[in-house]
Short mmCIF file of C-alpha atoms and ligand atoms in Angstrom, two decimals:
data_model
loop_
_atom_site.label_atom_id
_atom_site.label_comp_id
_atom_site.label_asym_id
_atom_site.label_seq_id
_atom_site.Cartn_x
_atom_site.Cartn_y
_atom_site.Cartn_z
CA MET A 1 133.04 76.44 80.45
CA LYS A 2 130.26 77.72 82.64
CA GLU A 3 129.63 81.46 82.76
CA LYS A 4 130.12 82.89 86.25
CA VAL A 5 127.21 84.82 87.74
CA PHE A 6 127.11 86.99 90.84
CA ILE A 7 123.69 87.96 92.22
CA GLU A 8 123.03 90.81 94.66
CA THR A 9 119.66 90.87 96.40
CA TYR A 10 117.71 93.88 97.69
CA GLY A 11 114.40 94.12 99.54
CA CYS A 12 112.05 91.58 101.06
CA GLN A 13 112.23 87.84 101.78
CA MET A 14 110.41 87.14 98.53
CA ASN A 15 113.41 88.56 96.69
CA VAL A 16 115.78 86.44 98.76
CA TYR A 17 113.71 83.44 97.73
CA ASP A 18 113.55 84.54 94.09
CA THR A 19 117.35 84.78 94.02
CA GLU A 20 117.42 81.15 95.19
CA LEU A 21 115.07 80.28 92.30
CA VAL A 22 117.24 82.16 89.81
CA LYS A 23 120.33 80.30 91.04
CA SER A 24 118.54 77.01 90.47
CA ILE A 25 117.41 77.99 86.96
CA LEU A 26 120.87 79.23 85.98
CA THR A 27 122.87 76.31 87.34
CA LYS A 28 120.71 73.92 85.30
CA HIS A 29 121.99 75.75 82.24
CA LYS A 30 125.50 76.85 81.38
CA PHE A 31 126.07 79.07 84.41
CA SER A 32 127.74 78.78 87.80
CA ILE A 33 127.24 81.04 90.82
CA VAL A 34 130.15 82.88 92.43
CA ASP A 35 130.14 84.85 95.69
CA LYS A 36 132.57 87.53 94.63
CA GLU A 37 131.57 90.23 92.22
CA GLU A 38 135.13 90.53 90.81
CA GLN A 39 135.02 86.91 89.61
CA ALA A 40 131.75 87.33 87.73
CA GLU A 41 131.19 87.57 84.00
CA ILE A 42 127.57 88.45 84.65
CA VAL A 43 126.25 90.53 87.57
CA MET A 44 122.54 90.48 88.38
CA LEU A 45 120.85 92.91 90.74
CA ASN A 46 117.59 91.58 92.15
CA THR A 47 115.85 94.85 92.93
CA CYS A 48 113.07 96.20 95.13
CA SER A 49 110.91 99.26 94.54
CA VAL A 50 108.61 99.30 97.55
CA ARG A 51 110.13 102.35 99.23
CA ASP A 52 112.82 105.04 98.97
CA ASN A 53 114.66 106.21 95.96
CA ALA A 54 115.57 102.77 94.74
CA ASN A 55 116.25 103.79 91.12
CA ARG A 56 119.10 106.08 92.04
CA LYS A 57 120.67 103.44 94.28
CA ILE A 58 120.64 100.91 91.44
CA TYR A 59 121.99 103.41 88.88
CA ASN A 60 124.90 104.12 91.23
CA ARG A 61 125.50 100.43 91.78
CA VAL A 62 125.51 99.73 88.03
CA HIS A 63 128.03 102.54 87.53
CA GLU A 64 130.25 101.16 90.30
CA ILE A 65 130.15 97.60 88.96
CA LYS A 66 131.07 98.76 85.43
CA LYS A 67 134.01 100.74 86.81
CA GLN A 68 135.43 97.72 88.61
CA ASN A 69 134.51 95.02 86.15
CA GLN A 70 134.27 96.57 82.67
CA ASN A 71 133.51 93.40 80.78
CA ALA A 72 130.76 92.12 83.03
CA LEU A 73 127.25 91.99 81.68
CA ILE A 74 124.77 93.62 84.04
CA GLY A 75 121.18 92.48 84.46
CA VAL A 76 118.36 94.01 86.48
CA LEU A 77 115.86 91.57 87.95
CA GLY A 78 112.86 91.95 90.22
CA CYS A 79 110.44 94.73 91.01
CA MET A 80 112.35 97.53 89.31
CA ALA A 81 112.48 95.76 85.97
CA THR A 82 109.44 97.60 84.65
CA ASN A 83 110.80 100.96 85.84
CA PHE A 84 114.01 100.37 83.96
CA LYS A 85 112.63 99.13 80.69
CA LYS A 86 112.07 102.57 79.20
CA ASP A 87 115.48 103.79 80.34
CA LEU A 88 117.08 100.68 78.96
CA LEU A 89 115.66 101.26 75.54
CA ASP A 90 115.97 105.07 75.47
CA ASN A 91 119.22 105.71 77.28
CA THR A 92 122.15 104.39 75.30
CA LYS A 93 124.60 105.45 78.00
CA LEU A 94 122.94 103.20 80.59
CA LYS A 95 125.12 100.19 81.22
CA ILE A 96 122.35 97.69 81.90
CA ASP A 97 122.45 94.80 79.40
CA PHE A 98 119.34 92.80 80.19
CA ILE A 99 116.20 92.94 82.31
CA ALA A 100 113.95 90.20 83.68
CA GLY A 101 110.78 90.85 85.69
CA PRO A 102 109.63 88.63 88.58
CA ASP A 103 107.71 86.25 86.31
CA SER A 104 110.43 85.93 83.66
CA TYR A 105 113.28 84.17 85.44
CA LYS A 106 112.92 81.03 83.36
CA GLN A 107 113.74 83.21 80.33
CA LEU A 108 117.08 84.33 81.77
CA PRO A 109 119.27 81.77 79.91
CA THR A 110 117.61 82.73 76.61
CA LEU A 111 117.85 86.46 77.33
CA ILE A 112 121.59 86.12 77.96
CA GLU A 113 122.12 83.89 74.96
CA ASP A 114 120.29 86.33 72.67
CA LEU A 115 122.31 89.18 74.09
CA ARG A 116 125.59 87.35 73.46
CA GLU A 117 124.52 86.48 69.92
CA THR A 118 123.11 89.79 68.78
CA ASN A 119 125.00 92.18 71.03
CA GLU A 120 121.69 93.91 71.61
CA LYS A 121 120.09 94.61 74.98
CA THR A 122 117.35 92.14 75.90
CA TYR A 123 114.39 92.15 78.27
CA ASP A 124 111.31 90.26 79.39
CA ILE A 125 109.03 91.96 81.86
CA ASN A 126 105.76 90.19 81.10
CA LEU A 127 103.68 89.41 84.16
CA SER A 128 101.95 86.05 84.32
CA GLU A 129 98.62 84.96 85.78
CA PHE A 130 100.03 81.45 86.33
CA GLU A 131 103.77 81.36 87.01
CA THR A 132 104.47 80.06 90.52
CA TYR A 133 107.85 78.37 89.84
CA SER A 134 106.44 75.28 91.55
CA ASP A 135 108.64 73.13 89.28
CA VAL A 136 111.85 74.88 90.37
CA TYR A 137 113.62 73.71 93.52
CA PRO A 138 115.56 76.70 94.85
CA VAL A 139 119.28 76.63 95.65
CA ARG A 140 118.86 77.62 99.30
CA GLU A 141 121.26 79.08 101.82
CA LYS A 142 122.24 76.59 104.49
CA GLY A 143 120.70 77.23 107.91
CA VAL A 144 117.66 76.48 110.00
CA ASN A 145 115.07 78.25 107.89
CA ALA A 146 113.86 77.56 104.38
CA TRP A 147 111.73 80.12 102.55
CA ILE A 148 109.01 78.68 100.38
CA ALA A 149 106.71 80.82 98.26
CA VAL A 150 103.18 79.44 98.27
CA MET A 151 101.56 82.28 96.36
CA ARG A 152 102.73 85.27 94.35
CA GLY A 153 101.25 88.64 93.42
CA CYS A 154 98.64 90.89 94.95
CA ASN A 155 95.05 91.84 94.07
CA ASN A 156 94.53 94.44 96.79
CA PHE A 157 95.80 97.64 95.25
CA CYS A 158 96.47 99.56 98.43
CA THR A 159 96.83 103.02 96.92
CA PHE A 160 100.39 103.59 98.20
CA CYS A 161 101.80 100.28 97.03
CA VAL A 162 103.60 99.46 93.81
CA VAL A 163 103.60 95.66 94.30
CA PRO A 164 100.43 94.86 92.28
CA TYR A 165 102.07 96.65 89.32
CA THR A 166 105.51 95.08 89.67
CA ARG A 167 104.43 91.56 90.60
CA GLY A 168 101.02 91.14 89.02
CA ARG A 169 97.97 89.22 90.15
CA GLU A 170 97.60 86.58 92.87
CA ARG A 171 98.18 82.93 92.06
CA SER A 172 98.76 80.01 94.43
CA ARG A 173 100.59 76.73 94.31
CA ASP A 174 98.99 73.31 94.61
CA PRO A 175 99.14 72.42 98.34
CA LEU A 176 100.29 68.88 97.54
CA ASN A 177 103.25 70.32 95.68
CA VAL A 178 104.05 72.57 98.68
CA VAL A 179 103.84 69.60 101.05
CA GLU A 180 106.22 67.56 98.83
CA GLU A 181 108.72 70.41 98.95
CA VAL A 182 108.42 70.71 102.73
CA LYS A 183 109.07 66.97 103.11
CA ARG A 184 112.20 67.31 101.03
CA LEU A 185 113.32 70.31 103.11
CA VAL A 186 112.91 68.33 106.33
CA SER A 187 114.93 65.47 104.88
CA GLU A 188 117.68 67.98 104.05
CA GLY A 189 117.78 69.11 107.69
CA TYR A 190 115.78 72.36 107.72
CA LYS A 191 113.96 72.84 111.03
CA GLN A 192 111.75 75.75 110.11
CA VAL A 193 109.81 76.71 107.01
CA THR A 194 108.53 80.20 106.33
CA LEU A 195 105.67 80.29 103.85
CA LEU A 196 105.92 83.35 101.66
CA GLY A 197 103.57 85.42 99.55
CA GLN A 198 102.82 89.09 98.95
CA ASN A 199 99.49 88.32 100.59
CA VAL A 200 100.27 84.95 101.96
CA ASN A 201 96.99 84.48 103.84
CA SER A 202 94.97 85.18 100.66
CA TYR A 203 96.32 81.81 99.47
CA LYS A 204 93.62 79.96 97.52
CA PHE A 205 94.01 76.83 95.43
CA GLU A 206 90.75 75.28 94.28
CA ASP A 207 88.92 74.57 97.57
CA PHE A 208 92.01 74.93 99.77
CA ASP A 209 92.49 78.12 101.76
CA PHE A 210 95.47 79.26 103.82
CA ALA A 211 94.28 77.53 107.01
CA ASP A 212 94.04 74.24 105.09
CA LEU A 213 97.55 74.73 103.73
CA ILE A 214 99.01 75.46 107.18
CA LYS A 215 97.34 72.32 108.52
CA MET A 216 98.81 70.20 105.73
CA VAL A 217 102.30 71.65 106.22
CA SER A 218 102.07 71.25 109.99
CA ASP A 219 101.24 67.55 109.51
CA VAL A 220 104.57 66.94 107.76
CA GLU A 221 106.67 64.95 110.17
CA GLY A 222 109.80 66.72 111.39
CA VAL A 223 108.77 70.35 110.76
CA GLU A 224 109.64 72.01 114.04
CA ARG A 225 108.41 75.50 113.23
CA ILE A 226 106.18 77.12 110.65
CA ARG A 227 106.07 80.86 110.07
CA TYR A 228 104.53 82.90 107.27
CA THR A 229 104.78 86.37 105.82
CA SER A 230 103.44 88.78 104.69
CA PRO A 231 99.73 88.72 105.53
CA HIS A 232 96.83 91.18 105.19
CA PRO A 233 94.39 91.76 108.09
CA LYS A 234 91.43 91.07 105.80
CA ASP A 235 92.30 87.36 105.59
CA TYR A 236 92.42 86.28 109.24
CA PRO A 237 89.28 84.17 109.63
CA THR A 238 88.67 82.39 112.96
CA LYS A 239 89.48 79.12 111.18
CA LEU A 240 93.07 80.27 110.57
CA LEU A 241 93.52 81.64 114.09
CA LYS A 242 92.26 78.33 115.52
CA VAL A 243 94.67 76.29 113.39
CA MET A 244 97.49 78.50 114.68
CA ALA A 245 96.37 78.00 118.26
CA GLU A 246 95.94 74.25 117.97
CA ARG A 247 99.11 73.30 116.17
CA ASP A 248 102.27 73.20 118.29
CA ASN A 249 104.62 73.67 115.35
CA VAL A 250 102.85 76.80 114.04
CA CYS A 251 104.54 79.81 115.64
CA LYS A 252 102.38 81.98 117.86
CA GLN A 253 103.24 85.14 116.07
CA LEU A 254 101.00 87.33 113.93
CA HIS A 255 101.95 90.12 111.58
CA MET A 256 99.08 92.60 111.34
CA PRO A 257 100.04 95.51 109.12
CA LEU A 258 98.04 98.48 110.45
CA GLN A 259 99.47 101.13 108.07
CA ALA A 260 97.37 103.89 109.68
CA GLY A 261 94.94 104.31 112.54
CA ASN A 262 92.57 106.88 111.08
CA ASP A 263 89.47 105.76 109.19
CA ARG A 264 89.62 108.47 106.54
CA VAL A 265 93.29 107.71 105.86
CA LEU A 266 92.66 103.94 105.86
CA HIS A 267 89.88 104.47 103.34
CA LYS A 268 92.13 106.57 101.11
CA MET A 269 94.76 103.83 101.39
CA ASN A 270 92.11 101.26 100.31
CA ARG A 271 92.92 99.08 103.30
CA THR A 272 89.30 97.78 103.61
CA TYR A 273 89.11 97.95 107.44
CA THR A 274 88.43 100.64 110.01
CA LYS A 275 90.33 101.41 113.19
CA GLN A 276 87.70 99.65 115.27
CA GLU A 277 87.61 96.59 113.02
CA PHE A 278 91.39 96.33 113.31
CA LEU A 279 91.22 96.61 117.13
CA ASP A 280 88.44 94.00 117.24
CA LEU A 281 90.51 91.62 115.12
CA ILE A 282 93.49 91.97 117.47
CA ALA A 283 91.27 91.30 120.50
CA HIS A 284 89.75 88.26 118.75
CA ALA A 285 93.21 86.90 117.82
CA ARG A 286 94.46 87.35 121.38
CA GLU A 287 91.44 85.54 122.71
CA ILE A 288 91.96 82.55 120.41
CA ILE A 289 95.78 82.43 120.65
CA PRO A 290 96.69 83.42 124.21
CA ASN A 291 100.14 85.07 124.50
CA VAL A 292 100.36 85.57 120.75
CA LYS A 293 103.00 88.15 119.76
CA ILE A 294 101.89 90.73 117.26
CA SER A 295 103.98 92.83 114.89
CA THR A 296 102.88 95.52 112.46
CA ASP A 297 103.81 97.90 109.63
CA ILE A 298 102.97 101.59 109.87
CA ILE A 299 103.19 104.37 107.29
CA VAL A 300 103.34 107.96 108.57
CA GLY A 301 102.63 111.02 106.43
CA PHE A 302 100.30 109.45 103.86
CA PRO A 303 99.00 112.27 101.59
CA THR A 304 96.61 114.63 103.44
CA GLU A 305 97.14 112.93 106.83
CA THR A 306 96.71 115.65 109.46
CA GLN A 307 98.44 115.73 112.83
CA GLU A 308 95.11 114.89 114.47
CA GLU A 309 94.60 111.89 112.17
CA PHE A 310 98.15 110.73 112.85
CA GLU A 311 97.23 110.70 116.57
CA ASP A 312 94.81 107.86 115.75
CA THR A 313 97.81 105.75 114.71
CA VAL A 314 99.44 106.55 118.04
CA GLU A 315 96.21 105.66 119.80
CA VAL A 316 96.07 102.24 118.12
CA MET A 317 99.72 101.65 119.00
CA ASN A 318 98.95 102.46 122.63
CA LYS A 319 95.89 100.24 122.69
CA VAL A 320 97.46 97.23 120.99
CA LYS A 321 101.03 97.59 122.27
CA PHE A 322 102.59 95.76 119.35
CA ASP A 323 105.56 93.57 120.21
CA GLN A 324 107.38 94.88 117.16
CA ALA A 325 106.69 97.52 114.51
CA PHE A 326 108.23 98.47 111.18
CA ILE A 327 107.57 102.15 110.66
CA PHE A 328 108.02 104.00 107.38
CA LYS A 329 107.61 107.50 106.02
CA TYR A 330 105.25 107.56 103.04
CA SER A 331 107.19 107.63 99.82
CA GLU A 332 105.42 108.21 96.54
CA ARG A 333 105.69 105.28 94.13
CA PRO A 334 105.19 105.78 90.40
CA ASN A 335 101.99 104.37 88.85
CA THR A 336 100.19 103.90 92.17
CA ARG A 337 96.73 105.39 92.68
CA ALA A 338 98.08 107.57 95.50
CA ALA A 339 100.78 109.00 93.22
CA GLN A 340 98.19 109.76 90.54
CA LYS A 341 95.45 111.15 92.76
CA PHE A 342 96.94 112.55 95.97
CA PRO A 343 99.80 115.04 96.11
CA ASP A 344 102.56 114.00 98.55
CA ASP A 345 101.71 116.99 100.72
CA VAL A 346 102.86 116.11 104.24
CA SER A 347 106.11 118.02 104.71
CA GLU A 348 109.37 116.16 105.28
CA PRO A 349 109.81 117.67 108.79
CA ASP A 350 106.27 116.56 109.73
CA LYS A 351 106.95 113.05 108.44
CA THR A 352 110.17 112.99 110.45
CA LYS A 353 108.43 114.21 113.60
CA ARG A 354 105.76 111.53 113.24
CA ILE A 355 108.15 108.69 112.55
CA VAL A 356 110.34 109.66 115.51
CA GLU A 357 107.28 109.69 117.77
CA CYS A 358 106.21 106.23 116.59
CA VAL A 359 109.72 104.77 116.81
CA GLU A 360 110.16 106.08 120.37
CA LEU A 361 106.77 104.78 121.43
CA GLN A 362 107.45 101.40 119.87
CA LYS A 363 110.75 101.18 121.73
CA GLU A 364 108.81 101.51 124.99
CA HIS A 365 106.32 98.86 123.92
CA SER A 366 109.01 96.47 122.68
CA LEU A 367 110.87 96.88 125.96
CA GLU A 368 107.70 96.21 127.95
CA SER A 369 106.97 93.15 125.84
CA ASN A 370 110.53 91.86 126.22
CA GLN A 371 110.62 92.54 129.96
CA SER A 372 107.48 90.48 130.41
CA GLU A 373 109.52 87.46 129.24
CA ILE A 374 112.03 87.68 132.11
CA GLY A 375 111.88 84.56 134.26
CA LYS A 376 110.12 82.49 131.58
CA THR A 377 111.77 79.55 129.86
CA HIS A 378 111.54 79.37 126.07
CA MET A 379 112.60 76.75 123.57
CA LEU A 380 115.14 78.44 121.31
CA LEU A 381 115.92 77.38 117.79
CA ILE A 382 119.60 78.19 117.42
CA GLU A 383 120.44 80.30 114.39
CA GLU A 384 124.02 81.40 115.12
CA GLU A 385 126.52 79.25 116.93
CA PHE A 386 128.73 82.29 117.57
CA SER A 387 127.12 85.69 117.98
CA LYS A 388 128.69 88.30 115.68
CA LYS A 389 128.83 90.70 118.63
CA ASN A 390 130.28 88.26 121.16
CA PRO A 391 131.58 84.82 120.11
CA GLU A 392 131.03 83.42 123.59
CA LEU A 393 127.30 83.76 122.98
CA ALA A 394 125.01 81.73 120.74
CA VAL A 395 121.86 83.25 119.25
CA GLY A 396 118.46 81.70 118.86
CA ARG A 397 114.84 82.64 118.36
CA THR A 398 111.78 81.88 120.44
CA ASP A 399 108.62 80.49 118.91
CA CYS A 400 107.16 83.99 118.93
CA ASN A 401 110.14 85.44 117.07
CA LYS A 402 112.16 87.06 119.84
CA VAL A 403 115.93 86.94 119.48
CA VAL A 404 117.79 85.61 122.54
CA SER A 405 121.53 85.35 123.11
CA PHE A 406 123.02 83.10 125.78
CA LEU A 407 126.37 81.70 126.92
CA ARG A 408 127.02 78.83 124.59
CA ASN A 409 127.70 75.28 125.63
CA ASN A 410 128.53 73.28 122.50
CA ASN A 411 125.24 74.24 120.95
CA LYS A 412 124.85 73.77 117.21
CA VAL A 413 122.80 75.65 114.63
CA GLY A 414 119.43 73.93 114.40
CA ASP A 415 119.40 72.68 118.01
CA LEU A 416 116.28 73.35 120.05
CA VAL A 417 117.24 74.22 123.63
CA PRO A 418 115.36 75.50 126.67
CA VAL A 419 116.66 78.88 127.83
CA LYS A 420 115.52 80.95 130.79
CA ILE A 421 115.22 84.66 130.04
CA THR A 422 117.24 86.87 132.37
CA GLN A 423 117.53 90.31 130.74
CA ALA A 424 115.61 92.42 128.25
CA SER A 425 116.26 95.41 125.99
CA PRO A 426 113.94 96.86 123.32
CA HIS A 427 115.87 94.88 120.68
CA GLY A 428 116.33 91.48 122.25
CA LEU A 429 116.77 89.20 125.21
CA ARG A 430 119.53 87.52 127.16
CA GLY A 431 119.06 84.11 128.75
CA LEU A 432 120.68 81.20 130.56
CA LEU A 433 120.79 77.59 129.43
N1 5AD B 501 105.63 104.30 101.27
C1 5AD B 501 105.98 103.91 102.51
N2 5AD B 501 105.86 102.63 102.94
C2 5AD B 501 105.37 101.73 102.08
N3 5AD B 501 105.15 100.42 102.22
C3 5AD B 501 104.66 99.95 101.06
N4 5AD B 501 104.56 100.95 100.15
C4 5AD B 501 105.00 102.07 100.77
C5 5AD B 501 105.13 103.42 100.37
N5 5AD B 501 104.79 103.84 99.15
C6 5AD B 501 105.34 99.67 103.47
C7 5AD B 501 104.01 99.16 104.02
C8 5AD B 501 104.10 97.69 103.76
C9 5AD B 501 105.58 97.44 103.89
C10 5AD B 501 106.06 96.18 103.26
O1 5AD B 501 106.16 98.55 103.23
O2 5AD B 501 103.98 99.43 105.41
O3 5AD B 501 103.35 96.91 104.67
FE1 SF4 B 502 101.00 96.24 98.66
FE2 SF4 B 502 98.62 96.27 99.89
FE3 SF4 B 502 99.28 94.25 98.20
FE4 SF4 B 502 100.52 94.46 100.60
S1 SF4 B 502 98.31 94.12 100.26
S2 SF4 B 502 101.49 94.05 98.58
S3 SF4 B 502 100.62 96.68 100.86
S4 SF4 B 502 98.97 96.40 97.65
#
């Protein structure tokens, strides 16, 4: 009899992908995956610790699961594994049974076996300089897009960020191995691949850089669209921008995480660029890839950021007019350099005021960007045959990542169809077949 496992995933796309890896590892052993928590003998929470009070959320979830399913074993995977180790060992009341960090998923069958045999809590949170899981073929969700991690880890140590501590150092997969996987994905019917990595454009395998990898993936016959996330502005050489411009199946969409617009704050964040360098890079990218759509991440209220310094972020937003922005309040993360060196001294009301200002401004910019699409015809890759909001509509995405809904006409997920844009809101577009 196979043991039934339910996995719940939090956080970024890398975690979604890692859950697919874990499913593959488990189903090769004596486990099966179920989609209802009540049916599970083992519940795994694949956690994230990038922002917010994630620990509390997971503690509450563990408590809830134990109430409903007393006999289930509970495991914590992912970025919070290290955070929980001490609690696991010290706190006998805590109902977590095993822990596996992001580089320890191959150990999961052994961890569970040891736990069953000894009745003692087990864990493996070692970080590896080598593990890329290139020999594991994930159990993917059906759909148009397949995630594929090409590198893992981060060497940048931005002072606010916990990722280098939870996921370890950068390592990249052999490009030939990536290409083989992409070929297999195409043969299974996936239309789009999204290359993943904590710093995906820092990809480096022997003499191959990220531009070389994109070229090789774009040469695979049948790949309609290639996206990647999440990049760092420091690794956008002209060579990469040119490959993006020249290749039809590489989406004309750039993510350029700004984080802050003020030079002193950027320096304290260890972002390695200045406001002007960032603006120059955007101008350069727009020159090489005309009509490229640009998204960003912004943190407001980094320690010691003054109102005047925050205005520099607003200024960059106004100059660049990002097509999309993900805006966050600074939240102190344990172990980071910022947590150790800089008190979290921007008040909560000030952080709120700043985030509201950025969100409102971005709404204007997103609307402007979306309105500029009206009248244009875009090829849409259909992702939902029936929109959740209105089943008469189908939903697809443009090359540059805009979501468009339109009156369906027997369209199937994975179809590529030309749609003329007719209406725009800050959040999306409407179109006509
Ligand atoms: N506080 C707020 N936002 C953060 N991010 C990362 N760490 C923090 C933090 N401590 C944001 C950054 C990053 C995105 C993935 O999450 O903007 O680009
Ligand atoms: Fe975190 Fe910076 Fe690494 Fe991105 S580049 S994962 S923000 S440390």
